[in-house]
Short mmCIF file of C-alpha atoms and ligand atoms in Angstrom, two decimals:
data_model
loop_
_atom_site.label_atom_id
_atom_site.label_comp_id
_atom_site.label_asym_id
_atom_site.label_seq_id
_atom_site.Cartn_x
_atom_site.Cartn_y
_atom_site.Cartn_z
CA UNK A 65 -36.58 192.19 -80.28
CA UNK A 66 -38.77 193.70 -83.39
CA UNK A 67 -41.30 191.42 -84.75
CA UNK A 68 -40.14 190.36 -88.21
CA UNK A 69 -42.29 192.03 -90.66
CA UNK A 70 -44.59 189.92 -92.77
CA UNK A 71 -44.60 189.42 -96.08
CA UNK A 72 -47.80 190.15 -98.10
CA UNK A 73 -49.03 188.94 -101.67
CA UNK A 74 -48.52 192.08 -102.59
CA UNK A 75 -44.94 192.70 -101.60
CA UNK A 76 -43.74 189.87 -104.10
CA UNK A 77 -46.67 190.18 -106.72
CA UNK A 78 -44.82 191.96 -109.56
CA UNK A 79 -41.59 193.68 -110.85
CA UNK A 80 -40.29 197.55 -109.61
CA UNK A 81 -41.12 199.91 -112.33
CA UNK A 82 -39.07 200.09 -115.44
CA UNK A 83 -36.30 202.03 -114.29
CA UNK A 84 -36.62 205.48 -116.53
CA UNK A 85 -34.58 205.34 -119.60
CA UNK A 86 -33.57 207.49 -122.86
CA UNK A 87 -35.67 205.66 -125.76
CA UNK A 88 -33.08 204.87 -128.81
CA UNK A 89 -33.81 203.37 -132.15
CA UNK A 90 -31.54 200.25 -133.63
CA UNK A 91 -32.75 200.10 -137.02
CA UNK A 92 -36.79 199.80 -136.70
CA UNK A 93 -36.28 197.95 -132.96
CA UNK A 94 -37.02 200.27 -130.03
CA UNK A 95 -34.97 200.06 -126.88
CA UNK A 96 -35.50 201.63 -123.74
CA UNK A 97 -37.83 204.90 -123.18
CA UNK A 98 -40.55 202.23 -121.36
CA UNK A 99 -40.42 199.73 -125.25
CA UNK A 100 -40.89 196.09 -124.40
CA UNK A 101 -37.54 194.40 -123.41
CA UNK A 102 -35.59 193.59 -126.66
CA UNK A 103 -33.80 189.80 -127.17
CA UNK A 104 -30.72 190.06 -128.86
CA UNK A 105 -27.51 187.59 -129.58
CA UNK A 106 -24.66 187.31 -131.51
CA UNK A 107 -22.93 185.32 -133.91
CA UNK A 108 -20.02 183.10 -133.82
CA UNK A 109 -19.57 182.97 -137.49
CA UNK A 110 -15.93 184.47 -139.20
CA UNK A 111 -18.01 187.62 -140.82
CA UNK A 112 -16.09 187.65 -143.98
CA UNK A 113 -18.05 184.50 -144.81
CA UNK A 114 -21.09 186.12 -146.14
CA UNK A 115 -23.05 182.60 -146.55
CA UNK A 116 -22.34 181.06 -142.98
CA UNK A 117 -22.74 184.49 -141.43
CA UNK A 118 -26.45 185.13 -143.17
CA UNK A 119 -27.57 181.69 -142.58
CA UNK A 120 -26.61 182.26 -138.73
CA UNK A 121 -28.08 185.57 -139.00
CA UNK A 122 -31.59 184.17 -140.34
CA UNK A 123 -31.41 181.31 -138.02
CA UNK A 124 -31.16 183.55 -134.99
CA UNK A 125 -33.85 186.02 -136.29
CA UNK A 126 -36.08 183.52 -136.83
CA UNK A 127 -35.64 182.17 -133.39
CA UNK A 128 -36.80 185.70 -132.03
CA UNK A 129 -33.24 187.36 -131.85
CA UNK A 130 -34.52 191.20 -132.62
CA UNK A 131 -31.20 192.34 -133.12
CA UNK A 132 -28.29 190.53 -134.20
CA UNK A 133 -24.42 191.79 -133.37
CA UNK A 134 -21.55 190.14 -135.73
CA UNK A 135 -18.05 190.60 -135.07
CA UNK A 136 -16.76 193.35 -137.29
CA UNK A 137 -12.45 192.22 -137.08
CA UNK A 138 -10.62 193.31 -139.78
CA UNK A 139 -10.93 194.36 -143.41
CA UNK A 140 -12.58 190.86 -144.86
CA UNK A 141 -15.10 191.25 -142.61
CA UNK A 142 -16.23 194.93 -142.81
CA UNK A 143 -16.34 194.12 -146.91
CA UNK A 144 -18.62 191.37 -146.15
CA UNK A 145 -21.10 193.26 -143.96
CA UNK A 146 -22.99 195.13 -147.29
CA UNK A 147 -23.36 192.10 -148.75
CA UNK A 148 -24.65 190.33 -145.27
CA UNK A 149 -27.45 192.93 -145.37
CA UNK A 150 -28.35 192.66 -148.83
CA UNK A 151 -28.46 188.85 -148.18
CA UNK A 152 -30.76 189.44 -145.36
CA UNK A 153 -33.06 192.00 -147.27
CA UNK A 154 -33.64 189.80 -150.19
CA UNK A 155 -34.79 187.25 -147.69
CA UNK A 156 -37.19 189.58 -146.30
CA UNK A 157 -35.20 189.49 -143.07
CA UNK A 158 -35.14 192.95 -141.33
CA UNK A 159 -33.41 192.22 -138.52
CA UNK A 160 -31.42 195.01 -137.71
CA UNK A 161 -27.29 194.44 -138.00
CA UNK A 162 -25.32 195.73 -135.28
CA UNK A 163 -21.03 195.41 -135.70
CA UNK A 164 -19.05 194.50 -132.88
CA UNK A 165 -15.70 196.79 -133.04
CA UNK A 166 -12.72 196.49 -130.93
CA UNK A 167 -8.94 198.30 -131.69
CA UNK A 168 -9.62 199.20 -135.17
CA UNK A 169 -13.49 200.43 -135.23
CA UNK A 170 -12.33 204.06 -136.20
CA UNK A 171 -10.28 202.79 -139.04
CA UNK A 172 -12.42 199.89 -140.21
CA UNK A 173 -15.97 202.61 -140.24
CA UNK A 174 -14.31 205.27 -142.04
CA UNK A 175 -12.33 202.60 -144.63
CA UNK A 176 -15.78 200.90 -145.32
CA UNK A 177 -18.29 203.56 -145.70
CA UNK A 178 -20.89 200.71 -147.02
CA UNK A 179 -20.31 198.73 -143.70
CA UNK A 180 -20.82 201.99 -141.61
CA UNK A 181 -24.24 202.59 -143.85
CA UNK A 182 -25.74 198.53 -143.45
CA UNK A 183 -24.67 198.64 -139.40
CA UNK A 184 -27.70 199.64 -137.62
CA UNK A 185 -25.41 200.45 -134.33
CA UNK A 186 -21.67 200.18 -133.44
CA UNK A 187 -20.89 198.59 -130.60
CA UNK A 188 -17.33 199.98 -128.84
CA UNK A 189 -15.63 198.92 -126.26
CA UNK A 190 -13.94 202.01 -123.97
CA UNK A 191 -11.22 199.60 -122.59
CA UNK A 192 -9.97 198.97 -126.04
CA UNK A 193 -10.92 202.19 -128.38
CA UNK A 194 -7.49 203.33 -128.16
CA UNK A 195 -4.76 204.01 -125.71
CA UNK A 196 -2.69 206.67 -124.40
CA UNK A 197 -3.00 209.89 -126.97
CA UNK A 198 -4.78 207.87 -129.35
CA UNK A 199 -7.74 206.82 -127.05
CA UNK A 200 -9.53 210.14 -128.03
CA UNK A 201 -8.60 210.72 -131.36
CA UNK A 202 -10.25 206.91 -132.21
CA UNK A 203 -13.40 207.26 -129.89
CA UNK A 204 -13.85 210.42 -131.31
CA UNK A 205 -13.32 209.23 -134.82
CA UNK A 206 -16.13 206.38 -134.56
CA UNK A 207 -18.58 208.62 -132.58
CA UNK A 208 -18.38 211.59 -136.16
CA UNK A 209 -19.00 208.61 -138.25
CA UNK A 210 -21.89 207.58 -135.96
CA UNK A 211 -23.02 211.12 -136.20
CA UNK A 212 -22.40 211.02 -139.66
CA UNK A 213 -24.30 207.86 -140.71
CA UNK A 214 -27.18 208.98 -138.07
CA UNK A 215 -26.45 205.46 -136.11
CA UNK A 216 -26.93 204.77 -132.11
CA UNK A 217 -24.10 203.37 -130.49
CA UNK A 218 -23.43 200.63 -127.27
CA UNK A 219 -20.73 201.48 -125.15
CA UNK A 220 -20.05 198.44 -123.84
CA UNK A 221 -17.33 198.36 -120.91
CA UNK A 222 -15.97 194.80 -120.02
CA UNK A 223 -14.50 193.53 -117.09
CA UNK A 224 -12.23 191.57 -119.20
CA UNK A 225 -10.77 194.81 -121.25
CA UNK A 226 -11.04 197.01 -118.31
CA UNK A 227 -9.50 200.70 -118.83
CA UNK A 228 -6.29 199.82 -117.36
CA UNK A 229 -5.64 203.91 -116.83
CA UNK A 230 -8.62 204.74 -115.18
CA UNK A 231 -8.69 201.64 -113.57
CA UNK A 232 -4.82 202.73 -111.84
CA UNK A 233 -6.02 206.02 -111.35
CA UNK A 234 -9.08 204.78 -109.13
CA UNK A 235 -6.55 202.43 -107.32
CA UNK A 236 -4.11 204.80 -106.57
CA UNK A 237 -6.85 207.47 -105.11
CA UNK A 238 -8.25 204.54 -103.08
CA UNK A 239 -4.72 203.79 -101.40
CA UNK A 240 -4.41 207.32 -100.52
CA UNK A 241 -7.38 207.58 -98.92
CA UNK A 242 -8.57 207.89 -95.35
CA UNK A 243 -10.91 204.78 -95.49
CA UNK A 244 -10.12 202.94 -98.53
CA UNK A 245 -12.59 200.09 -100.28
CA UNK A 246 -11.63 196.82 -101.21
CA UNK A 247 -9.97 196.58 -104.66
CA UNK A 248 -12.99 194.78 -106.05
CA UNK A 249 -15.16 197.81 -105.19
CA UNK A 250 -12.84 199.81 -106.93
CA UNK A 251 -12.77 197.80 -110.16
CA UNK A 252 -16.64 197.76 -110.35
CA UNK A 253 -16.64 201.80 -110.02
CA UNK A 254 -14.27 201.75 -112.69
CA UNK A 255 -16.54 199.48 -114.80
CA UNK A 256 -19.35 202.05 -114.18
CA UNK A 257 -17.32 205.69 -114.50
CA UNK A 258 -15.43 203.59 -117.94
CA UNK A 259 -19.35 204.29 -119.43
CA UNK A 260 -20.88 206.94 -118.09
CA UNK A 261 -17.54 209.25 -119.08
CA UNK A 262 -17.15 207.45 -122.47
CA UNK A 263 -21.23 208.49 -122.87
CA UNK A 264 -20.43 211.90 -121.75
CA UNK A 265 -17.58 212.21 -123.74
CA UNK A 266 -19.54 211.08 -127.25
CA UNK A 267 -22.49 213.77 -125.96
CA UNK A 268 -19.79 216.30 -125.93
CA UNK A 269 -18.76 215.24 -129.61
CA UNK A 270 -22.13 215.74 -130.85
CA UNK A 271 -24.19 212.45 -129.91
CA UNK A 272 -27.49 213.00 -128.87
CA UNK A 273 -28.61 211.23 -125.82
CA UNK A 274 -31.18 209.32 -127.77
CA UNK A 275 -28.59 207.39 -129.74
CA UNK A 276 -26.54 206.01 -126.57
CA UNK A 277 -27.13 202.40 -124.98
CA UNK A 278 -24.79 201.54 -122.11
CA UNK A 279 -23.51 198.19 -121.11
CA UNK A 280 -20.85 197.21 -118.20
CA UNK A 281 -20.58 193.32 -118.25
CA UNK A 282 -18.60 191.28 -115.83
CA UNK A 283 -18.45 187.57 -115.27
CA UNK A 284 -19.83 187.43 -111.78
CA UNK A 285 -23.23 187.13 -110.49
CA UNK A 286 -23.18 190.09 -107.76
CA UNK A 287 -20.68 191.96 -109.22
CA UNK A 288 -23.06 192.29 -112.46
CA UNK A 289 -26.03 192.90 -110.02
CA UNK A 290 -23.99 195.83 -107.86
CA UNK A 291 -22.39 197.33 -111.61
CA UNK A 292 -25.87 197.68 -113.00
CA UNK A 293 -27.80 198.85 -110.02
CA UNK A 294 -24.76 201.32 -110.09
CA UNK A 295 -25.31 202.58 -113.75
CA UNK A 296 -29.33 202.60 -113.01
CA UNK A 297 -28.71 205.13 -110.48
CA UNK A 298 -26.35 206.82 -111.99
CA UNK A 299 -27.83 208.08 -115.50
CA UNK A 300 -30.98 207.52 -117.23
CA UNK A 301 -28.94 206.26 -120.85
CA UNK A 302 -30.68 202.73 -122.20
CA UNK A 303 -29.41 199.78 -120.56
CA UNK A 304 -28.11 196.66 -122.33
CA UNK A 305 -27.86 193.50 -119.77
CA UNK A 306 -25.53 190.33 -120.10
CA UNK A 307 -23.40 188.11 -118.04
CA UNK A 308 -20.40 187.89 -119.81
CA UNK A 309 -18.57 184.56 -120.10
CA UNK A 310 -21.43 183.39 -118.67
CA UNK A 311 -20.22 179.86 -119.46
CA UNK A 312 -21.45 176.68 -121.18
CA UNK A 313 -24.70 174.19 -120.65
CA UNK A 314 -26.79 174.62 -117.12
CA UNK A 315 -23.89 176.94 -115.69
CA UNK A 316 -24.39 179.23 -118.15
CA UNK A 317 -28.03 179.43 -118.44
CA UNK A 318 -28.61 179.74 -114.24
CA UNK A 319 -25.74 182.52 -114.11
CA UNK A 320 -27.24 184.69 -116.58
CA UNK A 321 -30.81 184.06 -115.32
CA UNK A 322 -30.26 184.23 -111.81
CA UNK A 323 -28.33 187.82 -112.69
CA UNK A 324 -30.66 189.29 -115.29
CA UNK A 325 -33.82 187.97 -113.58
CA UNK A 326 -33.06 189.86 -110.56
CA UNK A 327 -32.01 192.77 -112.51
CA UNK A 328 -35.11 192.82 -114.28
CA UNK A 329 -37.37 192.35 -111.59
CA UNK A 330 -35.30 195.76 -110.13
CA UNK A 331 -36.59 197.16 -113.39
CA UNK A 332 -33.43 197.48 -115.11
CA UNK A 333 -32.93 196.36 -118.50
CA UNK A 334 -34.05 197.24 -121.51
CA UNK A 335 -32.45 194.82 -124.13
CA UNK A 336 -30.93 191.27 -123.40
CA UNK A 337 -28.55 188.99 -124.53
CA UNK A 338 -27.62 185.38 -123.08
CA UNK A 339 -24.01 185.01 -123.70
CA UNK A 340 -23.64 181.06 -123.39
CA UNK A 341 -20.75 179.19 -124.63
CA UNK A 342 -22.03 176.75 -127.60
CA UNK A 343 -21.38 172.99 -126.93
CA UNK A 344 -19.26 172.00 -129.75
CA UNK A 345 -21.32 172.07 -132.75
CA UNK A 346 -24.30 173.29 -130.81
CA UNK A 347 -27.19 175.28 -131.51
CA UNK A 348 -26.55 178.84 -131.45
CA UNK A 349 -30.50 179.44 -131.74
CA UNK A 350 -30.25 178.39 -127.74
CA UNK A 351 -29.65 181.82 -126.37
CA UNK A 352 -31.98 183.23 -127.86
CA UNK A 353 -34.38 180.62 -126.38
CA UNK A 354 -33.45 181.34 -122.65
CA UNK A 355 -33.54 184.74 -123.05
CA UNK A 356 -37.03 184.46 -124.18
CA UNK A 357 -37.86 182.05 -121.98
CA UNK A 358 -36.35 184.05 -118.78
CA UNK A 359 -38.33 187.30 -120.03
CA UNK A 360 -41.59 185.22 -120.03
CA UNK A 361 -41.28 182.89 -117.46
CA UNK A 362 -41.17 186.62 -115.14
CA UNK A 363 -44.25 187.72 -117.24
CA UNK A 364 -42.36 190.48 -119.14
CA UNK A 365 -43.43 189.35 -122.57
CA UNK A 366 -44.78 186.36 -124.33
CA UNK A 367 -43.32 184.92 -127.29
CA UNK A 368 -43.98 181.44 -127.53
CA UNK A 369 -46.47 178.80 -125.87
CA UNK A 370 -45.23 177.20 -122.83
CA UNK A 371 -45.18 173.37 -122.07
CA UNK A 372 -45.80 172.87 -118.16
CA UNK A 373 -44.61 169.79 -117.38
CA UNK A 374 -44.34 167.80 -114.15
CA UNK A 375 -40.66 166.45 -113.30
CA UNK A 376 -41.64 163.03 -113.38
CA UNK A 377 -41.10 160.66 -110.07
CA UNK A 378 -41.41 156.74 -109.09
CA UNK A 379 -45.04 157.06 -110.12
CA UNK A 380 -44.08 157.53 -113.57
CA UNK A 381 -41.62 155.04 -114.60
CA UNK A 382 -42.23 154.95 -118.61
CA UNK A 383 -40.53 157.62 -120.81
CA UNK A 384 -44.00 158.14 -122.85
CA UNK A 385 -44.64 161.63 -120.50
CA UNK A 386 -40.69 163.04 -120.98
CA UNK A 387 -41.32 162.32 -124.83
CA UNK A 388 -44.42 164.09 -125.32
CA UNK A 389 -43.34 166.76 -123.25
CA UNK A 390 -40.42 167.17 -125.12
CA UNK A 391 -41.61 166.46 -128.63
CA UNK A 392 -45.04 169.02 -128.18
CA UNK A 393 -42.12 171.48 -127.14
CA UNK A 394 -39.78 170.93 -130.05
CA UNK A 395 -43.21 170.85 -132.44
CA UNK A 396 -44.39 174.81 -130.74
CA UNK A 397 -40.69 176.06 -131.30
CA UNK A 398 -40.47 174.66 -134.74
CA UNK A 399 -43.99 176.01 -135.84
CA UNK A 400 -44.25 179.17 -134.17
CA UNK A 401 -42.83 181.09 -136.80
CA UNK A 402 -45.55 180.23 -139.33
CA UNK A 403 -48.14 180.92 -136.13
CA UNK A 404 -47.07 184.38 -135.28
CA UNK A 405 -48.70 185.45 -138.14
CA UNK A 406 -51.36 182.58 -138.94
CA UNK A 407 -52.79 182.32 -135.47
CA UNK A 408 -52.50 185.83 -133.54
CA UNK A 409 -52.48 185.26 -129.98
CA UNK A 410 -50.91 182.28 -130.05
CA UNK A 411 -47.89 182.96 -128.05
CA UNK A 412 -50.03 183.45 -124.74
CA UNK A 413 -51.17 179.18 -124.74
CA UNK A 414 -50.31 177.05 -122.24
CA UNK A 415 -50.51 173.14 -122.72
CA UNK A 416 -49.49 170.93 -119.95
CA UNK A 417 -48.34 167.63 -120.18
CA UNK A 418 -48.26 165.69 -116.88
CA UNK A 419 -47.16 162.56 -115.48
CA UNK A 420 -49.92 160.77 -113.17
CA UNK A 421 -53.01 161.54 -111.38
CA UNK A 422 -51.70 163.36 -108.55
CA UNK A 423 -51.53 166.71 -110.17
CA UNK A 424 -52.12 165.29 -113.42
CA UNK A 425 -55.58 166.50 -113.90
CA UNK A 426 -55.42 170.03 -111.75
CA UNK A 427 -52.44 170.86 -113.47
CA UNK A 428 -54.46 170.12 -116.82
CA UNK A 429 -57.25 172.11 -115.62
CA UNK A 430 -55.11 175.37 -115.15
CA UNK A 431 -53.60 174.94 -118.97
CA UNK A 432 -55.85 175.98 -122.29
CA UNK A 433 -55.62 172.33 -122.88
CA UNK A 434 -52.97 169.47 -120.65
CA UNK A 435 -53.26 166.01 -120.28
CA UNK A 436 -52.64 163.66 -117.48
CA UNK A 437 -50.92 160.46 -118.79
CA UNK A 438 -51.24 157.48 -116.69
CA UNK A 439 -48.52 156.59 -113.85
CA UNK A 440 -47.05 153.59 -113.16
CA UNK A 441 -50.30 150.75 -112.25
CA UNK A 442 -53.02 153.63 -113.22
CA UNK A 443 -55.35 152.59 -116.16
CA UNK A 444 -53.37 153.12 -119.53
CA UNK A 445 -55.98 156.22 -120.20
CA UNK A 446 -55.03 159.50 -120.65
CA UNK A 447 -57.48 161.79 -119.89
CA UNK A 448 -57.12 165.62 -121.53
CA UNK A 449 -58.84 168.83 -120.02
CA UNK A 450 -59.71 172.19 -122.66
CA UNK A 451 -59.87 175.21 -120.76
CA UNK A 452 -60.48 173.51 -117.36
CA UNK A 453 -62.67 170.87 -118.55
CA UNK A 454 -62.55 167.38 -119.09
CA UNK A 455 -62.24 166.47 -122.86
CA UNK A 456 -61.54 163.27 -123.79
CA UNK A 457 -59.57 160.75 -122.78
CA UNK A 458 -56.86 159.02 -124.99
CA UNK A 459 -55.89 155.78 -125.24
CA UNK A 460 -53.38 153.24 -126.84
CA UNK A 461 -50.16 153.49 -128.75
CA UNK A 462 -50.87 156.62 -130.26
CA UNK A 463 -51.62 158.46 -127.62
CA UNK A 464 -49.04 160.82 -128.20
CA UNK A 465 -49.81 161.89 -132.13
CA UNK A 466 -53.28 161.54 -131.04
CA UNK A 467 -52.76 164.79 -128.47
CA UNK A 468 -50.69 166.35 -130.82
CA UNK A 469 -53.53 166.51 -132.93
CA UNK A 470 -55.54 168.04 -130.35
CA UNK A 471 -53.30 171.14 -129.60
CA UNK A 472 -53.53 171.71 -133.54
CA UNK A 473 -57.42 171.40 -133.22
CA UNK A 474 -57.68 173.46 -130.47
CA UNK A 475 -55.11 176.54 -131.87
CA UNK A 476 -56.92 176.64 -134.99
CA UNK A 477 -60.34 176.68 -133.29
CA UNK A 478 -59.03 179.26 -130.89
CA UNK A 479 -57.06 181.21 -132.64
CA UNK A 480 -57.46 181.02 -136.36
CA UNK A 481 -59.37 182.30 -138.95
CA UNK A 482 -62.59 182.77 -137.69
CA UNK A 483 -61.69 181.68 -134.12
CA UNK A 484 -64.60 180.72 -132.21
CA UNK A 485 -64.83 181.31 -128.09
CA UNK A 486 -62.93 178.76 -126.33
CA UNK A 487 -65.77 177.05 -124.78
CA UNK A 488 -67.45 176.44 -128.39
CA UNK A 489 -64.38 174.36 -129.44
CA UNK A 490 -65.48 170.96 -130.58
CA UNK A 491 -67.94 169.51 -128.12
CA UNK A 492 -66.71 167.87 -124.66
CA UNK A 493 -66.77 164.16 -124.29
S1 LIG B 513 -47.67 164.42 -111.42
FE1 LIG B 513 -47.33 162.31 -110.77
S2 LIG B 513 -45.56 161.63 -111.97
FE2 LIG B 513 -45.59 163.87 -112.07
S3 LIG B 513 -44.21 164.42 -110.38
FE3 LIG B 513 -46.32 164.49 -109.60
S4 LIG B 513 -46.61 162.49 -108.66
FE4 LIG B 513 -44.80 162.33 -109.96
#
């Protein structure tokens, strides 16, 4: 029997390289061609309002979104993208606009020249551009006006609006042949050959590679994984990820993470989006969050300061640690906006919060600054490390605003105006 290899540090230290793709501008946002990986969403807004859809717009943009799609339906809603934009602009928010077109793209784009200009991309979908005779004459239609306008566009095949012809076509040659696959096989090749011909096709009408992202979504963890490994081999076109109908809550969010995170760490990728069903009335800003939060948490980027924070056992049997965990989270996501740009740097801190003296204090030391709340029979002290060293240690009622205060301190010391070395910041107790 062979000796099972064994694993080294170094065989699970970091991600494959980028997979090699075509660089393509949305708007100002650079995706693909080795850029850093872009967040995007969508929104869930009727487009035709103008007011909902640009407050949903600014709300996701401010949450990090770096592009934002919005479902361009019918006439009301191409009308309303101009004005969307010019919303935006006035705002100061550049956030590039892409439309989401399905069935009437061609006819919507040409009808609404203003909406073709204010769209930073088109998105299509090849399963529903068209069908029969008029499948060409309609992709073909909305890949001139692309040309025209000078815009990049997604091709974005969907497991759910499968090309039903190719899809047959694939199913028939599979029957007749000598050693055929399993008919879920087939469907994924057809996912794949739906955008790489639908991409070859728009070269042949005049698209330059540089303007083409890919996408080939499905519902289902490996399925996604073996589609996109597929189209990674296959072509070297930018690569938009997503789990579709990824679903709502916790389902949603370990679907899409478990799917992306490997695809990522295959080096494929080079734009995200986190499709997660809203709860009812929910925060849309939330997908933007986890797809932030999965690209950091695998050390692709850093956006905003992370909260380590222990899970809290029998030794901890107050709710003062879950509240300060959560309310320092809530207070870096609400402020980092106003930090990006006030504090440089920012984005890279890591503040623990921590439930007893087990790994209270060595969890502390690893963060720029943590603190070890008491457990359950411990002394009601908490003390709080900076940069690996003891601090000071907080007690009372107002412990919490009191550490609060602390991570303010310490940002501003650290990275503000004049920022001094970490060790200098305000003397140790
Ligand atoms: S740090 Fe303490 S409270 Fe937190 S999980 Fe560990 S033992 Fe439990």
């Amino acid at each position: 029997m062979n000796k099972p290899e064994t694993l080294t540090q170094t065989d699970v230290a970091g991600p494959a390289p980028r997979h090699r793709t075509t660089k393509v501008m949305v708007g100002n946002v650079a995706v693909g061609g080795g850029a850093p990986i872009v967040v995007q969403s969508m929104t869930n807004t009727d487009t035709a309002d103008v007011e909902s859809t640009v407050a949903q717009v600014a709300a996701l943009a401010r949450a990090g979104s770096e592009v934002v799609r919005i479902t361009v339906d019918r006439d009301e809603a191409a009308a309303a993208v101009p004005h969307i934009r010019e919303q935006l602009d006035k705002r100061g928010i550049t956030t590039p606009l892409i439309g989401d077109f399905h069935y009437i793209g061609h006819k919507l784009l040409t009808e609404h020249p203003a909406c073709a200009e204010a769209l930073a991309k088109y998105r299509i979908n090849p399963g529903n551009v068209g069908f029969k005779d008029k499948r060409d004459t309609q992709f073909s239609t909305i890949i001139e006006l692309a040309n025209k306008y000078g815009k990049p566009v997604r091709i974005g095949a969907n497991w759910g609006s499968l090309d039903q012809e190719l899809l047959s076509k694939l199913m028939d040659e599979n029957a007749a042949s000598a050693n055929p696959r399993d008919a879920r096989a087939v469907m994924r090749e057809a996912m794949v050959q739906s955008a790489l011909h639908s991409a070859e096709r728009a070269q042949e009408l005049g698209m330059p590679k540089d303007r083409i992202i890919l996408s080939a979504k499905v519902s289902a963890v490996q399925d996604l994984i073996a589609v996109y490994q597929d189209l990674a081999a296959r072509s070297d076109y930018a690569i938009h990820l997503g789990l579709t109908e990824a679903g709502m809550g916790s389902k949603g969010i370990v679907a899409s993470s478990a799917a992306l995170g490997i695809l990522l760490q295959q080096g494929i990728g080079d734009t995200i989006r986190i499709s997660l069903t809203p709860e009812p009335g929910g925060d849309r800003t939330l997908e933007v969050q986890v797809a932030q939060e999965l690209l950091q948490t695998m050390g692709f980027r850093t956006f905003v300061p992370l909260v380590a924070a222990c899970p809290g056992c029998g030794r901890t049997t107050s709710t003062t640690f879950q509240e300060l965990a959560r309310s320092i989270q809530d207070f870096i996501r609400l402020e980092m906006p106003t930090w990006k740009t006030k504090y440089p740097g920012v984005e890279a801190l890591n503040v623990a919060v921590m439930g007893c003296i087990v790994n209270g204090p060595g969890e502390s030391k690893h963060a720029n600054i943590g603190i070890s709340l008491p457990g359950t029979g411990e002394a009601p002290a908490a003390p709080v490390f900076v940069d690996g060293k003891k601090f000071r240690t907080l007690r009372g009622p107002t412990i919490a605003d009191d550490f609060k205060a602390l991570v303010i301190d310490y940002i501003d010391q650290r990275y503000g105006n004049g920022a001094k070395a970490p060790e200098s910041v305000t003397a140790a107790e």
